[in-house]
Short mmCIF file of C-alpha atoms and ligand atoms in Angstrom, two decimals:
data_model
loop_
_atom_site.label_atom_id
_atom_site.label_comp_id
_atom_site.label_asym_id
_atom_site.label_seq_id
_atom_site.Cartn_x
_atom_site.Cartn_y
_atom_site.Cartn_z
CA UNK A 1 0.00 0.00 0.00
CA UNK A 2 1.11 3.23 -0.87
CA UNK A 3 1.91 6.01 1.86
CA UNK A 4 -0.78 7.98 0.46
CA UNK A 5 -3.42 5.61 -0.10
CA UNK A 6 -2.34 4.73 4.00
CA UNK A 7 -2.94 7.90 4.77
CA UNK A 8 -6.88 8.17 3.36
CA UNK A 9 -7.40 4.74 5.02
CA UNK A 10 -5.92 6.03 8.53
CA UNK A 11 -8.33 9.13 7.94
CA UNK A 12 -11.42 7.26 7.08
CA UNK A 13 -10.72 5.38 9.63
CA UNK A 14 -10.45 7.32 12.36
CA UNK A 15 -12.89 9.60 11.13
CA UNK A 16 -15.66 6.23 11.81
CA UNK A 17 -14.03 4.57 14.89
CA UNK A 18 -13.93 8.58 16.83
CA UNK A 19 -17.44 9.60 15.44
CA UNK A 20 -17.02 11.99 12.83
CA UNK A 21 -17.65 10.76 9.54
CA UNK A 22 -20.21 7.66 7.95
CA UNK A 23 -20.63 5.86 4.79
CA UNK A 24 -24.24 6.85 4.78
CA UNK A 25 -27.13 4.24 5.35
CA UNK A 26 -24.48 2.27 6.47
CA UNK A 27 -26.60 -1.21 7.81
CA UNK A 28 -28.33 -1.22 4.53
CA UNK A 29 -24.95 -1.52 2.53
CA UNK A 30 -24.03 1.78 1.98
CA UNK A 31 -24.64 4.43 -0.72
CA UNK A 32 -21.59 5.57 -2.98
CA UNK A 33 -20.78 9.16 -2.68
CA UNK A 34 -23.13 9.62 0.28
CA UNK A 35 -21.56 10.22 3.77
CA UNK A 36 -23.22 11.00 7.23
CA UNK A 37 -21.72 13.21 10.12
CA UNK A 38 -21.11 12.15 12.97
CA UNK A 39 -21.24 13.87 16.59
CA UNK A 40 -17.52 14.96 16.25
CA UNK A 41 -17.91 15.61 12.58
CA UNK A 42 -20.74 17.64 13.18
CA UNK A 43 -19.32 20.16 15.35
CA UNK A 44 -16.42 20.28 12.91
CA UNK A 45 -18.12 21.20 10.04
CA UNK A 46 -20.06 23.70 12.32
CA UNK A 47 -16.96 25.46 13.48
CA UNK A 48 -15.97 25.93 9.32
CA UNK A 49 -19.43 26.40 8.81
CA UNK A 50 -19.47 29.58 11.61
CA UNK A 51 -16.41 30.93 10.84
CA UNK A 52 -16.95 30.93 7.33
CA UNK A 53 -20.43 33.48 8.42
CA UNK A 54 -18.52 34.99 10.47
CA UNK A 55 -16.19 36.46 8.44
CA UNK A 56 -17.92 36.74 4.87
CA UNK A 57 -21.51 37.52 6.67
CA UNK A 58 -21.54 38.83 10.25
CA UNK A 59 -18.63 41.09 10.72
CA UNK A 60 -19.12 42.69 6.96
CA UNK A 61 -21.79 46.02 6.93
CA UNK A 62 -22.17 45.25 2.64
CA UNK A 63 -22.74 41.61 2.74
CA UNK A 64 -26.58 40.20 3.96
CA UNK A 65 -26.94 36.15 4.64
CA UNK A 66 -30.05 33.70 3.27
CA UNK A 67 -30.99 30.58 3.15
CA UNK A 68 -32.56 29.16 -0.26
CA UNK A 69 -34.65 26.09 -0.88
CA UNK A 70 -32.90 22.75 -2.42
CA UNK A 71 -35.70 22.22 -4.53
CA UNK A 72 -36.15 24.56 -7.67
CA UNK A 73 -38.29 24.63 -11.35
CA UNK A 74 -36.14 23.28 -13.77
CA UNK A 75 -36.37 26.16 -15.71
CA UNK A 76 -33.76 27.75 -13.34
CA UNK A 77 -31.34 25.75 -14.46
CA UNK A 78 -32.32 26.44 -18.24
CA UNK A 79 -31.47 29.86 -17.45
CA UNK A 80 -28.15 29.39 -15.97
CA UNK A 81 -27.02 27.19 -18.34
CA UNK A 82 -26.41 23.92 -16.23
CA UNK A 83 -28.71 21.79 -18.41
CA UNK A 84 -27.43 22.77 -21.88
CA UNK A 85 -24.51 21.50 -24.36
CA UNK A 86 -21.93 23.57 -22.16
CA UNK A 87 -23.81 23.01 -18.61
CA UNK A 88 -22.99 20.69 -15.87
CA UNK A 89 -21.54 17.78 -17.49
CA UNK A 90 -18.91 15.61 -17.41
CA UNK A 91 -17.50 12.94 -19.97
CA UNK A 92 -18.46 9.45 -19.43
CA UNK A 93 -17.28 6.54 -20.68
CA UNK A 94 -18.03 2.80 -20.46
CA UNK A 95 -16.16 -0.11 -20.07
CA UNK A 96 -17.04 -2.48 -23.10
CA UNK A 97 -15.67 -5.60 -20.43
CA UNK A 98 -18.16 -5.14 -17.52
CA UNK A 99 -20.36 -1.68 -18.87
CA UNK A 100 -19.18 0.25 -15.54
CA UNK A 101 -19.05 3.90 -16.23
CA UNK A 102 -16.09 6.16 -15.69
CA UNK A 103 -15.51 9.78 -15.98
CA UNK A 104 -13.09 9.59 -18.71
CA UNK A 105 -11.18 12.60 -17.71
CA UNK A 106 -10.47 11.24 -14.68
CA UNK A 107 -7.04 9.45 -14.88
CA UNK A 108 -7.24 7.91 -11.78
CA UNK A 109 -10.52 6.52 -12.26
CA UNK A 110 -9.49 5.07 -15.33
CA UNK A 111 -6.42 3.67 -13.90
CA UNK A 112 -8.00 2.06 -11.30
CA UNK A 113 -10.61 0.52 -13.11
CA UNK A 114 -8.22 -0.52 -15.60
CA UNK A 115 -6.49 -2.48 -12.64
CA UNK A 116 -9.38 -4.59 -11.73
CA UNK A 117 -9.10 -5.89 -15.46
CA UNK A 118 -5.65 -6.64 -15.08
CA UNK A 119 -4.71 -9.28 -17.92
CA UNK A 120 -7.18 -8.16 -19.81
CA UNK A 121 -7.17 -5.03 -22.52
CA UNK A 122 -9.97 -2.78 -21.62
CA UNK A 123 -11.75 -1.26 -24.74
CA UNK A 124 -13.92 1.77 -23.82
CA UNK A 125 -16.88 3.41 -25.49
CA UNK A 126 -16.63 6.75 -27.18
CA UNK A 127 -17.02 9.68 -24.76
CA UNK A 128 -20.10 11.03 -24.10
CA UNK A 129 -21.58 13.93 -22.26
CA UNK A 130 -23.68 12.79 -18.97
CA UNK A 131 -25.49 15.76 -16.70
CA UNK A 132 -25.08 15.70 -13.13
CA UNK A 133 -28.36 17.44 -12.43
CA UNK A 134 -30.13 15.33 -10.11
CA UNK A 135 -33.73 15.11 -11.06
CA UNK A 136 -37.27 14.80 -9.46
CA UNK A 137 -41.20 15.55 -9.70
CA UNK A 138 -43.10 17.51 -7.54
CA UNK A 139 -46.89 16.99 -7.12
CA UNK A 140 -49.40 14.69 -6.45
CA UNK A 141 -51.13 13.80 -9.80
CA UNK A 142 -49.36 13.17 -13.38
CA UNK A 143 -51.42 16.13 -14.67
CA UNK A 144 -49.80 18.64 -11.62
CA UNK A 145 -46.50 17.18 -11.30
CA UNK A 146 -43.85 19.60 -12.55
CA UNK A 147 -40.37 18.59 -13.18
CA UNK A 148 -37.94 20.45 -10.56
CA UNK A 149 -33.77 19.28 -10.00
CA UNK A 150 -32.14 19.36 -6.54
CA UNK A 151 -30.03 22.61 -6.91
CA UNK A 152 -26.53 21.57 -8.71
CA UNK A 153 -25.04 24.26 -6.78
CA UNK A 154 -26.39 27.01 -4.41
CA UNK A 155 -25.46 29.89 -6.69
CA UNK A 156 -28.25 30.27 -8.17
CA UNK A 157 -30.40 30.45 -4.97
CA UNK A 158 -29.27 33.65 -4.31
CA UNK A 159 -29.37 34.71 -7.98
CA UNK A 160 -33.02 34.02 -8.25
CA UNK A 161 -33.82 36.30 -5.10
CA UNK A 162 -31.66 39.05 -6.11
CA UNK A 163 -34.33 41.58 -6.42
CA UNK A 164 -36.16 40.44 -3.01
CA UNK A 165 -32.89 41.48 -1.14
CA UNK A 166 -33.14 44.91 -3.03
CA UNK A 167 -36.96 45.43 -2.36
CA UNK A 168 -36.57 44.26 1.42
CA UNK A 169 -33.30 45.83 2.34
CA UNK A 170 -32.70 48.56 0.41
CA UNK A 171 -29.28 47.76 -0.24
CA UNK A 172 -26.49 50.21 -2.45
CA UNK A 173 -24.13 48.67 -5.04
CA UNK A 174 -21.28 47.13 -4.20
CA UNK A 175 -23.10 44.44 -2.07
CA UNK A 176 -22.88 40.94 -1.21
CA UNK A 177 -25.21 37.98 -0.29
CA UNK A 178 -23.47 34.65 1.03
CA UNK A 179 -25.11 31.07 2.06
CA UNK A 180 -24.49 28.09 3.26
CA UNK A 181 -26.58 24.82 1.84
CA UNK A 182 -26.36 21.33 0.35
CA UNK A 183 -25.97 20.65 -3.38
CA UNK A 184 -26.45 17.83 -5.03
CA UNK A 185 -24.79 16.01 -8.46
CA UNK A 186 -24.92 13.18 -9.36
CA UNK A 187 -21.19 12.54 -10.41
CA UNK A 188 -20.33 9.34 -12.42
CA UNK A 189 -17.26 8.39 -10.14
CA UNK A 190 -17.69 9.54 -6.34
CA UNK A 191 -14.33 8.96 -5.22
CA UNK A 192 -11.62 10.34 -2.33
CA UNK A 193 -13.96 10.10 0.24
CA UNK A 194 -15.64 13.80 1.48
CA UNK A 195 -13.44 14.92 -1.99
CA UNK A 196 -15.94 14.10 -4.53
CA UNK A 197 -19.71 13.24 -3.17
CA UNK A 198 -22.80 13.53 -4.93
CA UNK A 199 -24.61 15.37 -1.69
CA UNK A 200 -22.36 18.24 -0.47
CA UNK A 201 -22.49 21.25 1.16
CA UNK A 202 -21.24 24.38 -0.22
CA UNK A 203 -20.48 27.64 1.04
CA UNK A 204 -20.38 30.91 -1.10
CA UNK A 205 -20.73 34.67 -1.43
CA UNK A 206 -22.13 36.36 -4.36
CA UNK A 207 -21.03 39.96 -4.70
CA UNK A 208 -22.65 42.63 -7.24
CA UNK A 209 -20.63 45.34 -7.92
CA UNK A 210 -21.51 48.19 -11.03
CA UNK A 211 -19.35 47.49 -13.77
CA UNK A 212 -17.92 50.91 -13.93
CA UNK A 213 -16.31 50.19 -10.48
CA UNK A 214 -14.30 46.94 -11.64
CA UNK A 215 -11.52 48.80 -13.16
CA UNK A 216 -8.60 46.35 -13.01
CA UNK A 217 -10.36 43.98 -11.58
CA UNK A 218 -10.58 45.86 -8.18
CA UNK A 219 -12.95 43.74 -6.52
CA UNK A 220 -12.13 40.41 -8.45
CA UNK A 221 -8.33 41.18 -6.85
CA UNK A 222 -9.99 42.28 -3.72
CA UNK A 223 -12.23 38.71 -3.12
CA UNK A 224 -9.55 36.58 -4.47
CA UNK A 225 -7.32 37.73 -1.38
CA UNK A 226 -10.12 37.70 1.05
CA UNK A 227 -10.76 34.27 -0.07
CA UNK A 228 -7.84 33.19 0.59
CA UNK A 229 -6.55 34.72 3.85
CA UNK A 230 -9.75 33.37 5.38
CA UNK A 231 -8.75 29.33 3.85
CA UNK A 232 -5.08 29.97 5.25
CA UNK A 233 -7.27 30.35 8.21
CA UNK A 234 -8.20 27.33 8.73
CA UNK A 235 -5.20 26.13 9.74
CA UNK A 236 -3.03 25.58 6.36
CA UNK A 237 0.87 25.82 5.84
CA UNK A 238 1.65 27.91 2.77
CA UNK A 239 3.17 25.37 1.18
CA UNK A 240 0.01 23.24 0.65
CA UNK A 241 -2.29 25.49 -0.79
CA UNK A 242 -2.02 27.49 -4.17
CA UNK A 243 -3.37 29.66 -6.68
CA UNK A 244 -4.33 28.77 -10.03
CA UNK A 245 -5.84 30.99 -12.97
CA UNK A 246 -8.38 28.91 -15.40
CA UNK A 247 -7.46 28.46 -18.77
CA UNK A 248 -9.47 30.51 -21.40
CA UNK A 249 -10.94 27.38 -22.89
CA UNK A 250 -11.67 25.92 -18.72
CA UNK A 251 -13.60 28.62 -18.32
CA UNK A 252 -17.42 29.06 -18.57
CA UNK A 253 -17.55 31.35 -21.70
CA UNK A 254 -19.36 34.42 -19.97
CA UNK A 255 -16.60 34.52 -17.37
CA UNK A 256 -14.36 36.79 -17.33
CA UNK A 257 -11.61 35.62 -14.84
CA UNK A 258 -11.84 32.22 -12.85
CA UNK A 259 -8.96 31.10 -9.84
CA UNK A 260 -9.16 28.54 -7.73
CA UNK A 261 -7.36 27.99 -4.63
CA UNK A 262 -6.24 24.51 -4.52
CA UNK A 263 -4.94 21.87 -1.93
CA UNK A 264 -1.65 19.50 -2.33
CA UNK A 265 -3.93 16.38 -1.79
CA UNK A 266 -1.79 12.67 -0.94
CA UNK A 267 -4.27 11.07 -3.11
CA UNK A 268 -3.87 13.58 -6.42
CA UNK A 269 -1.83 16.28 -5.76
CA UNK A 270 -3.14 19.94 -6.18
CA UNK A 271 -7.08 20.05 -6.44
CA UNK A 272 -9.96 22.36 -6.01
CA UNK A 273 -10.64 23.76 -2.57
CA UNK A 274 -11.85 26.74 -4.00
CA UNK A 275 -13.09 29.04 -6.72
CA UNK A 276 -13.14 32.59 -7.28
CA UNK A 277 -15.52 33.37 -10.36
CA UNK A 278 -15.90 36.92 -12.46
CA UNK A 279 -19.20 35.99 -13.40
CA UNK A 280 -20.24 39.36 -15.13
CA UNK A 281 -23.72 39.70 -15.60
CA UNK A 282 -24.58 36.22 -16.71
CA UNK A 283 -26.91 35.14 -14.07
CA UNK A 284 -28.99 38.26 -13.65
CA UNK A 285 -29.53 38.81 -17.37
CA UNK A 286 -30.07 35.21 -17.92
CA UNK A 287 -33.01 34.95 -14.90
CA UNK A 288 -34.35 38.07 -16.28
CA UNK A 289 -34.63 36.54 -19.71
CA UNK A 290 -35.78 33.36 -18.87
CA UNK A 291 -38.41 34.78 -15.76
CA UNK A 292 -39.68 38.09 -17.48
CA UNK A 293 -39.03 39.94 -14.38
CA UNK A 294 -36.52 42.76 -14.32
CA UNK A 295 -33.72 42.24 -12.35
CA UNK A 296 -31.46 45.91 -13.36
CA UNK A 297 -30.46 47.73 -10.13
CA UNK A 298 -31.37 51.53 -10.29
CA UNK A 299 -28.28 53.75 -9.86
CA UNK A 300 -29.56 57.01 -8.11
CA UNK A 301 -26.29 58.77 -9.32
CA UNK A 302 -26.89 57.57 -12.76
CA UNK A 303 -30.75 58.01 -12.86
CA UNK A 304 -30.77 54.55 -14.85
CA UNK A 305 -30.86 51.11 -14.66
CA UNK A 306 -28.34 48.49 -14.76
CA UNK A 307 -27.62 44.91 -14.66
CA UNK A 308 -24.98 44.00 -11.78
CA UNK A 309 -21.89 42.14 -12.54
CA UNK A 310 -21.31 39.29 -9.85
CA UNK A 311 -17.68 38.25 -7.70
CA UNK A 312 -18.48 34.99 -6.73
CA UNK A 313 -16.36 33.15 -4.03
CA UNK A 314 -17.34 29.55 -3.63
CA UNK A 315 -16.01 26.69 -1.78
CA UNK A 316 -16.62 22.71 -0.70
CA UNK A 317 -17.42 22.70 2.99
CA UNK A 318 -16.77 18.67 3.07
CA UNK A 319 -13.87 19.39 1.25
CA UNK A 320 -12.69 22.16 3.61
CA UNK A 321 -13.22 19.04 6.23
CA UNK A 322 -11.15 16.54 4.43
CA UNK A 323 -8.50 18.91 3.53
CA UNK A 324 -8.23 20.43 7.49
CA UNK A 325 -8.14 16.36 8.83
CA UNK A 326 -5.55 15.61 6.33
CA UNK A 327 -3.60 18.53 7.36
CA UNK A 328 -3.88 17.81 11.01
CA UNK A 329 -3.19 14.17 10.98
CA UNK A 330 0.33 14.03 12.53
CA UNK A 331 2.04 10.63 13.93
CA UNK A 332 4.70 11.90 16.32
CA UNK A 333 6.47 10.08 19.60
CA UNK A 334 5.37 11.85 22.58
CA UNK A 335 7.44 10.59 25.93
CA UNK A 336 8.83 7.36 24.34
CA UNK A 337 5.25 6.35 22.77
CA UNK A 338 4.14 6.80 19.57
CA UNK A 339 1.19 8.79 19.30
CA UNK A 340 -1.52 9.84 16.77
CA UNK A 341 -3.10 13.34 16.88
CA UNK A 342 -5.19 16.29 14.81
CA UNK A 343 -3.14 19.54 14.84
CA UNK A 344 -6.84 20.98 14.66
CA UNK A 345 -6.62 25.09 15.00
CA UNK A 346 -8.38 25.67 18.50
CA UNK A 347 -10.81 27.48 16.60
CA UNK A 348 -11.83 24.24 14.53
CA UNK A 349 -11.72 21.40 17.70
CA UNK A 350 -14.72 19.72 17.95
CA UNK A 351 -13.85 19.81 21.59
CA UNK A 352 -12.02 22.84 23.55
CA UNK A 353 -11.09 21.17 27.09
CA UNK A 354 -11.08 17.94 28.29
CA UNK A 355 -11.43 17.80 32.32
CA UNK A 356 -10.11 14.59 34.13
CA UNK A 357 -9.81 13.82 37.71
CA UNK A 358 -6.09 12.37 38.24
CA UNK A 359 -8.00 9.28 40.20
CA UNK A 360 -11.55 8.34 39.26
CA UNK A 361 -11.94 6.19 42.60
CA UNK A 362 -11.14 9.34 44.48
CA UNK A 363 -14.16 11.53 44.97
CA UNK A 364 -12.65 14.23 45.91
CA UNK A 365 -11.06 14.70 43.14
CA UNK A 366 -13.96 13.73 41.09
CA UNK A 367 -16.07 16.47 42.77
CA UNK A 368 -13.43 19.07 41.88
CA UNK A 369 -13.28 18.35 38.77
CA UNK A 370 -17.07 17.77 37.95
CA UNK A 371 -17.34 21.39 39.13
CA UNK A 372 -14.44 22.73 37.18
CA UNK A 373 -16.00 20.89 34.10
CA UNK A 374 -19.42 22.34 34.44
CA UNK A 375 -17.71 25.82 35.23
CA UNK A 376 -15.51 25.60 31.52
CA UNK A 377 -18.81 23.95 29.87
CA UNK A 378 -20.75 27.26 30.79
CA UNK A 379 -18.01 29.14 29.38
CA UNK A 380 -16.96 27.64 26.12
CA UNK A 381 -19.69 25.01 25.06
CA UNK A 382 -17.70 22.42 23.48
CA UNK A 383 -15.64 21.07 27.05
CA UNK A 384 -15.73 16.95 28.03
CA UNK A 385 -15.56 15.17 31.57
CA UNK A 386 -13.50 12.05 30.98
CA UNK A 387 -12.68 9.67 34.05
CA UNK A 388 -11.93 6.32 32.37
CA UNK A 389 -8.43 4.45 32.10
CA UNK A 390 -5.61 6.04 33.44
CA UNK A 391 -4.34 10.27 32.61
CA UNK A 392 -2.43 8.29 29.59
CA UNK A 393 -5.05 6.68 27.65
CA UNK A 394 -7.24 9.58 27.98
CA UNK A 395 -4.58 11.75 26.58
CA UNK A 396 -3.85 9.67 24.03
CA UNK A 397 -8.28 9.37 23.16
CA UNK A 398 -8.31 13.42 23.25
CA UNK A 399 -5.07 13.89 20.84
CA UNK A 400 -7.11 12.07 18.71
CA UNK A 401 -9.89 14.03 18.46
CA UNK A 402 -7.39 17.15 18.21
CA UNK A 403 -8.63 18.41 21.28
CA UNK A 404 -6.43 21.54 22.12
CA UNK A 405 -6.36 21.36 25.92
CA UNK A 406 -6.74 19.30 28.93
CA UNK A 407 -7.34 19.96 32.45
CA UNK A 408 -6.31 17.84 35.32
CA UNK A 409 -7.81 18.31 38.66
CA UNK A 410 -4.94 16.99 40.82
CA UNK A 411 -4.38 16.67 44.94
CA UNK A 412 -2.64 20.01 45.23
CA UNK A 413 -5.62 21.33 43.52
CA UNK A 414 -7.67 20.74 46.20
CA UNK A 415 -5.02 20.08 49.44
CA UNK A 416 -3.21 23.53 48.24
CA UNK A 417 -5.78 25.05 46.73
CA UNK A 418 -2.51 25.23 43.68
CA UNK A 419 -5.52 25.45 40.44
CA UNK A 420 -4.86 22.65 38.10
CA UNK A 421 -2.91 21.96 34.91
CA UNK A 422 -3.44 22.51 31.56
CA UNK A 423 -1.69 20.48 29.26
CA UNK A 424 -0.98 21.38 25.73
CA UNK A 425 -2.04 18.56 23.13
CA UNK A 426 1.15 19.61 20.25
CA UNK A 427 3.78 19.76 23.07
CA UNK A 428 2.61 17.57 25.82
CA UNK A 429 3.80 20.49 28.04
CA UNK A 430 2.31 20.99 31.24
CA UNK A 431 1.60 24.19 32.98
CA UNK A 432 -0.02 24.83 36.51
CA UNK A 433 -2.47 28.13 36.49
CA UNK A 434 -5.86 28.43 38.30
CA UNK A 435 -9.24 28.16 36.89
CA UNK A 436 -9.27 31.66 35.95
CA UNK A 437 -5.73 31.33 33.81
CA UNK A 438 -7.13 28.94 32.04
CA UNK A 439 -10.44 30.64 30.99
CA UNK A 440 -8.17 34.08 29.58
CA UNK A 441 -6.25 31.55 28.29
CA UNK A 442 -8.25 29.63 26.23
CA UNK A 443 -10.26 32.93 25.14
CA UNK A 444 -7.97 34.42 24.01
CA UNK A 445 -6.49 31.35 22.01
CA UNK A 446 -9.88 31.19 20.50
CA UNK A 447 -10.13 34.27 19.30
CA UNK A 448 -6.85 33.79 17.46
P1 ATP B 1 -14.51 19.82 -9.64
O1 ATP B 1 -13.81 20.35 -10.86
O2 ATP B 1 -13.58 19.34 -8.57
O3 ATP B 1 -15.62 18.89 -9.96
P2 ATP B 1 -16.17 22.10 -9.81
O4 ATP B 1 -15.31 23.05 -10.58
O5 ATP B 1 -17.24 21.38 -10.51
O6 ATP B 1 -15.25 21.08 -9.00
P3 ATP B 1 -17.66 24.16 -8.56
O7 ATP B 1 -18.83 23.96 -9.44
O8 ATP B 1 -16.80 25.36 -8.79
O9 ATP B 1 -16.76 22.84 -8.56
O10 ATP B 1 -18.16 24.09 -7.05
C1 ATP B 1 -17.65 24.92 -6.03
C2 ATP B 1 -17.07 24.11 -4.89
O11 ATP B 1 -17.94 23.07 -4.48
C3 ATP B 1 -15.77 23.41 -5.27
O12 ATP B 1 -14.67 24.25 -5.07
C4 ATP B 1 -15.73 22.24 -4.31
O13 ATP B 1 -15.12 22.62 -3.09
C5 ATP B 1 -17.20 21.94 -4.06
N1 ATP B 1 -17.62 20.72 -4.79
C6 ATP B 1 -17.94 20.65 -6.10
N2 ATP B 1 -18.30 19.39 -6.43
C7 ATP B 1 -18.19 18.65 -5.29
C8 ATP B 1 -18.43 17.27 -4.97
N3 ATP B 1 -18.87 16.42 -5.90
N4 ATP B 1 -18.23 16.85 -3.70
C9 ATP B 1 -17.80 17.71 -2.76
N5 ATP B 1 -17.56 19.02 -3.00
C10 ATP B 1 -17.75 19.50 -4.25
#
């Protein structure tokens, strides 16, 4: 086995055995492409989730938040051009030995498949063009039923209600709306785990600026840095994540610029974490045309209308999840044992503090620390008790779920009244401070 394929199997691993990712519908065999949280994986995807509003949404005065339905009139996606010749497809071939389909510009697909043959000389079909749009009806009788497609991305979500933002909130160009919701293709080869699924989450900000103001590329440059301070954020060293420009002929033919921040992956090298889109006025003009429903913006200063161009940012939540376990999977020797742990950034741990008693058949000590438990749950939310095995093996369980910090209520915390210790899940180090010391501490590590 190859060190990289090792390292998706120790991920996927762990990510079942400690709770935070599931092959979904598991007991009934599985479905490919399809993965459940778990109550670990939850919270992580949270924290990206809530950091991700907090700085695009929240802590922005031009940028508003919504939430659009999965579930939208085909004719949407006639508009934005995911269900023509150029829309959301992808090549497909099949194998003329056992008829599986492939994406056939997937190398690795095709390799791999290619490997279950092995002997043989696999013969494929000619490529053809398969859309991901998944389909479905709505309504109760064959007469009623309309044809609608769970949303192939959430862009167009926000699109569609551009001109309810304007008529309930009043809002002056440049301005942005951002969401965070599940999409839905139905890709021929789910593969790499959270990488390539055919439910997903996305998150993404569409900002409308007037055309006049884009003068080299102001706010294309502008977003494209924003965009990427905030996935450097996440915990990232600068040597695994890149820029790269589309190629004219990559690009969707109404765009005017397209990057995409990628990720050095183990199991294909650099890949889409990312994408920063010059969109123009595609969307707007094209949901006008298709709805009959104006959507220009009136410029006061102008005294006319205009159609908006759009900045889109856009990005994989389960991919930012993959990508931030693979970065923070580290195998180090702590005090002559080998160890596994997730580098998570504090901001990102599924879990802040773990409190321990030193003994669990002492009560005092369990008392203590009950009380300092409840004291640092009130505080930061995300804090566990843990009293089985000995200090070691519960290290050893938090560093796996990349929990920052741990607590230890020991006797000089209660004979001396000496506070407790925190220890420090990269170093190991160990540091007495009271209660208090801790709480400032961990704040302010938080709001790093
Ligand atoms: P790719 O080329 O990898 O298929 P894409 O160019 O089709 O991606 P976009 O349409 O730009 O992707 O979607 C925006 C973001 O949504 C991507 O950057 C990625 O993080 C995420 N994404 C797209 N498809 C999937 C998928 N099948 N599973 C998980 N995340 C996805």
């Amino acid at each position: 086995m190859s060190e990289t394929q090792d390292l998706m199997e120790k991920i996927v691993s762990l990510c079942k055995r400690r709770g935070f990712v599931f092959q979904g519908s598991e007991i009934y065999g599985g479905l490919s492409g399809i993965y459940d949280y778990g109550p670990l994986g939850v919270e992580l995807r949270n924290n990206i989730k809530q950091y991700f509003w907090q700085k695009f949404i929240t802590e922005r005065d031009d940028v508003y938040g919504m939430s659009a339905a999965i579930l939208m009139p085909r004719k949407v996606w006639d508009a934005s051009g995911h269900t023509g010749e150029a829309g959301l497809n992808d090549p497909l071939v099949e194998c003329k030995i056992c008829h599986e389909r492939v994406r056939a510009d997937q190398p690795e697909a095709i390799a791999e498949h290619e490997k279950k043959h092995e002997g043989k000389k696999v013969e494929w079909t000619e490529p053809v063009k398969f859309n991901l749009l998944v389909e479905t009806k709505l309504g109760s009788s064959e007469k009623s039923q309309i044809d609608v497609n769970l949303r192939g991305e959430i862009t167009q979500g926000v699109h569609v209600n551009f001109k309810n933002v304007l008529d309930s909130m009043h809002p002056e160009l440049p301005f942005g709306i951002g969401q965070i919701g599940k999409a839905f293709r139905n890709e021929i080869t789910p593969r790499d785990f959270l990488f390539r699924q055919r439910e997903f989450e996305q998150m993404e900000l569409q900002y409308y600026i007037k055309p006049e103001e884009e003068e080299g590329k102001k706010w294309f440059e502008y977003w494209k840095r924003f965009a990427w301070d905030w996935y450097f954020g996440l915990g990232f060293k600068k040597e695994n994540l890149r820029f790269r420009q589309h190629a004219e002929d990559e690009r969707a033919h109404y765009a005017k610029d397209a990057w995409d921040i990628e990720y050095n992956t183990p199991f294909a090298g650099w890949k889409e974490a990312w994408g920063i889109h010059h969109r123009a006025d595609w969307d707007l003009r094209r949901h006008s045309e298709y709805s009959g429903v104006d959507l220009s913006y009136y410029d006061e200063e102008k005294k006319d209308r205009l159609i908006p161009w759009d900045i889109e940012c856009s990005g994989g939540v389960d991919r930012a999840v993959l990508f931030v376990m693979l970065e923070a999977y580290t195998e180090d020797e702590l005090g002559g044992e080998t160890r596994t742990y997730l580098k998570f950034s504090p901001k990102l741990a599924p879990v802040k503090i773990a409190v321990f008693p030193l003994l669990k058949n002492k009560p005092e000590l369990v008392e203590k620390a009950q009380s300092i438990y409840k004291e640092l749950k009130k505080e930061f939310g995300a804090v566990e008790f843990d009293d089985n095995g000995n200090i070691g093996k519960r290290y050893r369980r938090q560093d796996e779920i990349g929990t920052p910090w741990c607590v230890t209520v020991d006797f000089e915390t209660i004979e001396k009244d000496a506070g407790v210790t925190l220890r420090d899940r990269d170093t190991g180090e160990q540091k007495r401070m009271s209660v208090q010391e801790v709480k400032d501490f961990v704040k302010s590590q938080l709001s790093n």
